[in-house]
mmCIF file of C-alpha atoms in Angstrom:
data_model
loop_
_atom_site.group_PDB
_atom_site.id
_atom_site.type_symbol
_atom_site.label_atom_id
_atom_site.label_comp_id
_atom_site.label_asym_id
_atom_site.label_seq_id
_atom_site.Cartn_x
_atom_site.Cartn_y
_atom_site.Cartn_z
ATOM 1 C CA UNK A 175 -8.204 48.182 44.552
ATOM 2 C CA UNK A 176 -5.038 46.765 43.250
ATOM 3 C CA UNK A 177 -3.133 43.995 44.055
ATOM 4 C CA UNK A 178 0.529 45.019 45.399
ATOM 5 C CA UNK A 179 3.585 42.644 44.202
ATOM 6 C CA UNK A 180 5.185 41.184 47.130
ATOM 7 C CA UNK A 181 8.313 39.275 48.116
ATOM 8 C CA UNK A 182 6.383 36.069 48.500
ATOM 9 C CA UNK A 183 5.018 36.244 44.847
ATOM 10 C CA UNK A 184 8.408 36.767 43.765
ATOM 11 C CA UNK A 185 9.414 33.650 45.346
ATOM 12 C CA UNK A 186 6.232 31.540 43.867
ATOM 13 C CA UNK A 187 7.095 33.045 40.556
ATOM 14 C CA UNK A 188 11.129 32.042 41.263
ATOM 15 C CA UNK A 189 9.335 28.555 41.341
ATOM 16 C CA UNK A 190 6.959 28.193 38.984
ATOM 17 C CA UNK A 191 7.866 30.083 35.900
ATOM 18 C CA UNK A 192 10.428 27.540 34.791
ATOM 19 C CA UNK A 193 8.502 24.668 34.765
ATOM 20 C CA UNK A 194 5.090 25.818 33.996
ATOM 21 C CA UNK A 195 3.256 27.442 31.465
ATOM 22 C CA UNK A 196 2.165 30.907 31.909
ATOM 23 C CA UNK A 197 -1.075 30.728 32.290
ATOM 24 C CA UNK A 198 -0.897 28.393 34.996
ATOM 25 C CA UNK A 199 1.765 30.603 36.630
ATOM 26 C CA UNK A 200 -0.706 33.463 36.834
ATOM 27 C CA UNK A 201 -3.691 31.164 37.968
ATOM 28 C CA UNK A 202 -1.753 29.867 40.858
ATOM 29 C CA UNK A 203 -0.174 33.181 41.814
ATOM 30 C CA UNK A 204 -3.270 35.217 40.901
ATOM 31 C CA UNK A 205 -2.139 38.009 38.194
ATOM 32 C CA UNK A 206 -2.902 38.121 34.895
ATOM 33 C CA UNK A 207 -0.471 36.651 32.049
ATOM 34 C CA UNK A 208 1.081 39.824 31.118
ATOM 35 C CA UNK A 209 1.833 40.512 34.302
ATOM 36 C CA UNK A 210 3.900 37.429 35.194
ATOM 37 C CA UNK A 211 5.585 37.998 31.973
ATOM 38 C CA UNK A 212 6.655 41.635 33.035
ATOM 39 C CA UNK A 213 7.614 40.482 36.659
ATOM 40 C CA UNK A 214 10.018 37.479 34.934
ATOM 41 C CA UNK A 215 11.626 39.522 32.368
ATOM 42 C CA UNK A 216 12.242 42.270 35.312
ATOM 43 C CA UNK A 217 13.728 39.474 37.717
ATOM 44 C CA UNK A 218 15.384 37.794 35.186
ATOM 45 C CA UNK A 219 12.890 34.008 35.545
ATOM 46 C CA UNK A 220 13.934 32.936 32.234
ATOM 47 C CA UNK A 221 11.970 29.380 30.624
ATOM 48 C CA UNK A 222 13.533 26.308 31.695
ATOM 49 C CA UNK A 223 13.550 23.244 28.806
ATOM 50 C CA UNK A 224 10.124 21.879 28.590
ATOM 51 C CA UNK A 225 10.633 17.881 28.576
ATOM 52 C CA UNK A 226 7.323 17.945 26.472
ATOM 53 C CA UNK A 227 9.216 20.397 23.512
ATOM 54 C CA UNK A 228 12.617 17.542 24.039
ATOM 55 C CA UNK A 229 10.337 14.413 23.967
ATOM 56 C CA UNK A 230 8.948 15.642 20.428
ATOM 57 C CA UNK A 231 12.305 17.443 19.256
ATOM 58 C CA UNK A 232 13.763 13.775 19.430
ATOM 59 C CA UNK A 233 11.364 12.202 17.311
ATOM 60 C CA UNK A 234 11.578 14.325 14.778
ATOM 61 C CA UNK A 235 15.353 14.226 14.708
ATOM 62 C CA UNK A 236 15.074 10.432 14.525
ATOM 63 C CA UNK A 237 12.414 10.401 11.917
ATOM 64 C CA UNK A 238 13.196 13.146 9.251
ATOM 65 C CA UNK A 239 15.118 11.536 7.022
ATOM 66 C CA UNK A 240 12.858 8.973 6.647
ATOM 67 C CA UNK A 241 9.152 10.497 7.497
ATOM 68 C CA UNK A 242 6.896 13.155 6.047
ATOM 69 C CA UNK A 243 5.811 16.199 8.104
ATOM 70 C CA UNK A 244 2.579 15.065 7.876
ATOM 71 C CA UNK A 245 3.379 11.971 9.200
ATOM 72 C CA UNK A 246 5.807 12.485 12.070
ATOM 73 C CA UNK A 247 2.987 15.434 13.218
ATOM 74 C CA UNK A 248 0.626 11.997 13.512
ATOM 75 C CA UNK A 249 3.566 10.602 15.533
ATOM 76 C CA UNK A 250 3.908 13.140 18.014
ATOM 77 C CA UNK A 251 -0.253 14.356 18.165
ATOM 78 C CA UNK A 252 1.248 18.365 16.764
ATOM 79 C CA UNK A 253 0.656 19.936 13.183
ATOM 80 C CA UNK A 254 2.770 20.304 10.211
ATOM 81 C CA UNK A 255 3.569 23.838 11.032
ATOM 82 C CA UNK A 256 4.992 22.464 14.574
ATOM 83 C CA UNK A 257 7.391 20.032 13.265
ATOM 84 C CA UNK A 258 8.842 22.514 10.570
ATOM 85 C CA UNK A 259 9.192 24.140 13.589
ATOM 86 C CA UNK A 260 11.352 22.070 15.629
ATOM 87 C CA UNK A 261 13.171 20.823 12.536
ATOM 88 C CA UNK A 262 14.130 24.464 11.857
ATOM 89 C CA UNK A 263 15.355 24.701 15.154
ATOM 90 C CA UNK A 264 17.301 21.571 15.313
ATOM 91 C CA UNK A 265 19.111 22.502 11.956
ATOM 92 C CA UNK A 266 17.361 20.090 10.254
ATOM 93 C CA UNK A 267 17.777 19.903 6.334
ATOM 94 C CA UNK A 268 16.599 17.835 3.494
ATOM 95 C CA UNK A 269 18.296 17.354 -0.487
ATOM 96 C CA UNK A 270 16.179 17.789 -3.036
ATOM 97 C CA UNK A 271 16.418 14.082 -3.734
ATOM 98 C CA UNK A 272 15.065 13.264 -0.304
ATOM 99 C CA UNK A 273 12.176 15.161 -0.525
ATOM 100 C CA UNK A 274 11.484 13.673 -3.592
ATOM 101 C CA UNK A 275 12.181 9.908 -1.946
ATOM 102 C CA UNK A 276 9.836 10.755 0.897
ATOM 103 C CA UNK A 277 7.179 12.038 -1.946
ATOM 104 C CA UNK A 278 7.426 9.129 -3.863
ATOM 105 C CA UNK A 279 7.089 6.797 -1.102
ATOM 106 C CA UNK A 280 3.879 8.379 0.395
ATOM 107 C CA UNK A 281 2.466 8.423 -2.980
ATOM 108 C CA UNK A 282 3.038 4.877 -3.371
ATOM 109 C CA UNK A 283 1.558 4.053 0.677
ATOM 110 C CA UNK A 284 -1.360 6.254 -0.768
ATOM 111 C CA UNK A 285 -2.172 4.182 -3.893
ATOM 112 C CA UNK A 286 -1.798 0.690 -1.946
ATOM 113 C CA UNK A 287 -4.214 1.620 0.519
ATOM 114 C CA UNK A 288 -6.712 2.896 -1.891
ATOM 115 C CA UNK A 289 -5.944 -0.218 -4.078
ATOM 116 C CA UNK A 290 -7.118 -2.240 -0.723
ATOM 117 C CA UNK A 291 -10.066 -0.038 -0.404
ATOM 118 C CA UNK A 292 -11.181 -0.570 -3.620
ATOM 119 C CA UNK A 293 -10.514 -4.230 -3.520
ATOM 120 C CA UNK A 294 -12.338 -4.556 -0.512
ATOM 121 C CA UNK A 295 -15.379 -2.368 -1.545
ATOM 122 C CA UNK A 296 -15.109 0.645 0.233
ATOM 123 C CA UNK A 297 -15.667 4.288 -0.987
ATOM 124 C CA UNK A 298 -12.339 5.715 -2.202
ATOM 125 C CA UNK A 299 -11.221 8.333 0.108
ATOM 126 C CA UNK A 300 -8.574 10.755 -2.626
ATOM 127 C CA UNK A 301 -9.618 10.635 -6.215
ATOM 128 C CA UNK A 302 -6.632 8.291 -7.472
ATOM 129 C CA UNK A 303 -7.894 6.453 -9.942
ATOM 130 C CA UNK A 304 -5.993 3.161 -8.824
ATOM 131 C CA UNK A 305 -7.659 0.796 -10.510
ATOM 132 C CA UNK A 306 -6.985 0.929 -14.677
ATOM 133 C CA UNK A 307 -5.351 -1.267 -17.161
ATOM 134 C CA UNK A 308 -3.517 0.746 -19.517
ATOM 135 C CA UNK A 309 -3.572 -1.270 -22.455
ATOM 136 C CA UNK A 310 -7.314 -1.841 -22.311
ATOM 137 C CA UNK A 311 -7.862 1.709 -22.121
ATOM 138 C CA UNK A 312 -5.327 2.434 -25.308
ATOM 139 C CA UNK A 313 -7.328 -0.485 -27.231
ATOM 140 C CA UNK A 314 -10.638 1.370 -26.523
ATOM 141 C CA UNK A 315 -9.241 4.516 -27.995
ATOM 142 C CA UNK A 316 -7.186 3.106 -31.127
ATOM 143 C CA UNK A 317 -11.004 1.122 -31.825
ATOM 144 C CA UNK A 318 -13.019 3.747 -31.356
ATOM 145 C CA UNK A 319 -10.733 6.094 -33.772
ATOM 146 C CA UNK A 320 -11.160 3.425 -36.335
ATOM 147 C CA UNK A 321 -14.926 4.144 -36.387
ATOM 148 C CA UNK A 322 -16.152 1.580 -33.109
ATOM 149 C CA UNK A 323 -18.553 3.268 -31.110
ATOM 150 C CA UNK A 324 -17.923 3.007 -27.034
ATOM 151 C CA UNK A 325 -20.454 3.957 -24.646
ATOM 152 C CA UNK A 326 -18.954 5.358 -21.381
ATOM 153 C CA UNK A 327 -18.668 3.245 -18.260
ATOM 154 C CA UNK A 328 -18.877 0.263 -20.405
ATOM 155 C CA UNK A 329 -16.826 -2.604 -22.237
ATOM 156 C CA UNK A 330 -19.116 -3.192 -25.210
ATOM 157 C CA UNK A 331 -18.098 -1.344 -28.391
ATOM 158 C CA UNK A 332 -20.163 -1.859 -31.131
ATOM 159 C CA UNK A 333 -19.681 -1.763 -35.061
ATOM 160 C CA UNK A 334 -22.089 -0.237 -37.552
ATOM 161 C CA UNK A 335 -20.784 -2.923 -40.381
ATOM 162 C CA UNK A 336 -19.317 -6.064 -40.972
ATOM 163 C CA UNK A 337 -17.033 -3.944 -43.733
ATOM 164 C CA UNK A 338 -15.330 -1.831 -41.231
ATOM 165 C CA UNK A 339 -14.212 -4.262 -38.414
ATOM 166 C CA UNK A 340 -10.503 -5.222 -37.390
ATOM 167 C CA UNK A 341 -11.043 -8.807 -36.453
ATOM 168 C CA UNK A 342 -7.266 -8.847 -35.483
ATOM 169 C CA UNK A 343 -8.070 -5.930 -32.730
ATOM 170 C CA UNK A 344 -11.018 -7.210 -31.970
ATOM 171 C CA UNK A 345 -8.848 -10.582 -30.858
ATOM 172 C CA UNK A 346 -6.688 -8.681 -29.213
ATOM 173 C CA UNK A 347 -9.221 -6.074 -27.478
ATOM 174 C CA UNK A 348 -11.007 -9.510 -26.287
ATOM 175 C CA UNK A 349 -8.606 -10.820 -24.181
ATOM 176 C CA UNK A 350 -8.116 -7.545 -22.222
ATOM 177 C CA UNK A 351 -12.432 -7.825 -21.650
ATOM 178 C CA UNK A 352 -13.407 -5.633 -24.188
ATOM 179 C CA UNK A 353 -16.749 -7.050 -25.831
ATOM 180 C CA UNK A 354 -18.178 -6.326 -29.550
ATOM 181 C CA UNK A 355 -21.715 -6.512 -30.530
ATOM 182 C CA UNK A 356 -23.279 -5.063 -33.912
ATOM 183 C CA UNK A 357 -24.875 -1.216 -33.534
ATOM 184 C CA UNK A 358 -28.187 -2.303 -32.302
ATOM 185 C CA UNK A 359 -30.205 1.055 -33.771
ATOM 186 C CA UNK A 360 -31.193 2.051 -37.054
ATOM 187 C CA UNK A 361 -30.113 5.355 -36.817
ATOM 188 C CA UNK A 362 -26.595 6.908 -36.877
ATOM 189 C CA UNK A 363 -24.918 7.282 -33.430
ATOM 190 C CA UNK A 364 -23.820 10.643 -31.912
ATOM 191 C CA UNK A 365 -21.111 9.564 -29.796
ATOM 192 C CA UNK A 366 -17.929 9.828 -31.827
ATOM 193 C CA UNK A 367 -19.288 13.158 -33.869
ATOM 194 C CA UNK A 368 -17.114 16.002 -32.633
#
C-alpha cells in the first residue's frame, strides 16, 4: 500500500530541505529521493546556501592566484574537478602567464623535494632525474666521440692507446670525477660500434 503525502510532511520537508541534503531529507521523512525532489520543486523548497560549499568557495577565492588546483583540492579535502568547479562559479580566471607562474613554481617544489629524497636515500617517487651535472655528462660524450670507450652507469672511460688520448680533456674530465684507465681486453670493444 502506498504512502499518502500529508500536511505534516509538507511541513518537515518546509524544514529540512534547506539545510540538508536529500538523502537525509527522505530518510527522516521516509520517501524516497525522487520523491522529496518532486514534492520541493511542486512547493517551491528551493536549496538554501550550504556553509560547507561557502567555507571551500572562500579558499579557493583566496588561494587561486597563487595555488594549483591540485593543491588547493589538498587544502580543502575535494578533487580537481571540484575546485574548477567553484572557481567557474565564482568567475574565477587565470592569464596565461599565471598559469605558467603557478607551473613553474610546482615544478620547482617538485624537483626540491625529490632532490631531498635523493639526498637523503629514499626511492624517488616521479622519474625527474634531479640529480646530474651537465658538464660531466657533455665531457663523457665529447670523449667518447673522440674514440674513449664508456661503460654505462659508470665514470671510468678507458682508452685503447696511448696515441689517441687528449691529456688536456682528460685534465679537465678529472676534475668533474671522470676516471681513465687503459682498455683492459685484448679484443676490440663493441660499445661505441653503431
Amino acid at each position: 500500500m502506498k504512502r499518502q503525502w500529508t500536511d505534516s510532511h509538507t511541513e518537515m520537508l518546509r524544514e529540512l530541505y534547506p539545510v540538508e541534503t536529500i538523502e537525509r531529507t527522505a530518510e527522516i521523512i521516509g520517501f524516497s529521493r525522487t520523491t522529496i525532489k518532486v514534492k520541493a520543486r511542486k512547493f517551491g523548497i528551493v536549496k538554501g546556501m550550504n556553509v560547507e560549499w561557502l567555507d571551500k568557495a572562500t579558499v579557493v577565492r583566496n588561494n587561486f592566484d597563487s595555488h594549483s588546483f591540485a593543491e588547493i583540492a589538498d587544502m580543502i579535502g575535494a578533487t580537481k574537478t571540484t575546485v574548477a568547479r567553484i572557481a567557474g562559479k565564482l568567475g574565477l580566471r587565470r592569464t596565461r602567464k599565471e598559469n605558467r607562474h603557478i607551473r613553474s613554481r610546482v615544478r620547482k617544489d617538485m624537483v626540491k623535494r625529490e632532490k631531498r629524497r635523493v639526498i637523503f636515500g629514499f626511492d624517488p617517487v616521479t622519474r625527474i632525474k634531479v640529480v646530474t651535472n651537465r658538464r660531466r655528462i657533455r665531457l663523457r660524450a665529447e670523449l667518447k666521440a673522440a674514440g674513449y670507450i664508456v661503460e654505462r652507469m659508470a665514470n671510468i672511460l678507458y682508452f685503447k692507446s696511448e696515441d689517441c688520448r687528449n691529456l688536456n680533456k682528460e685534465n679537465i674530465a678529472s676534475r668533474h670525477g671522470l676516471r681513465f684507465a687503459p682498455w683492459p681486453y685484448e679484443e676490440e670493444p663493441l660499445v661505441n660500434a653503431i
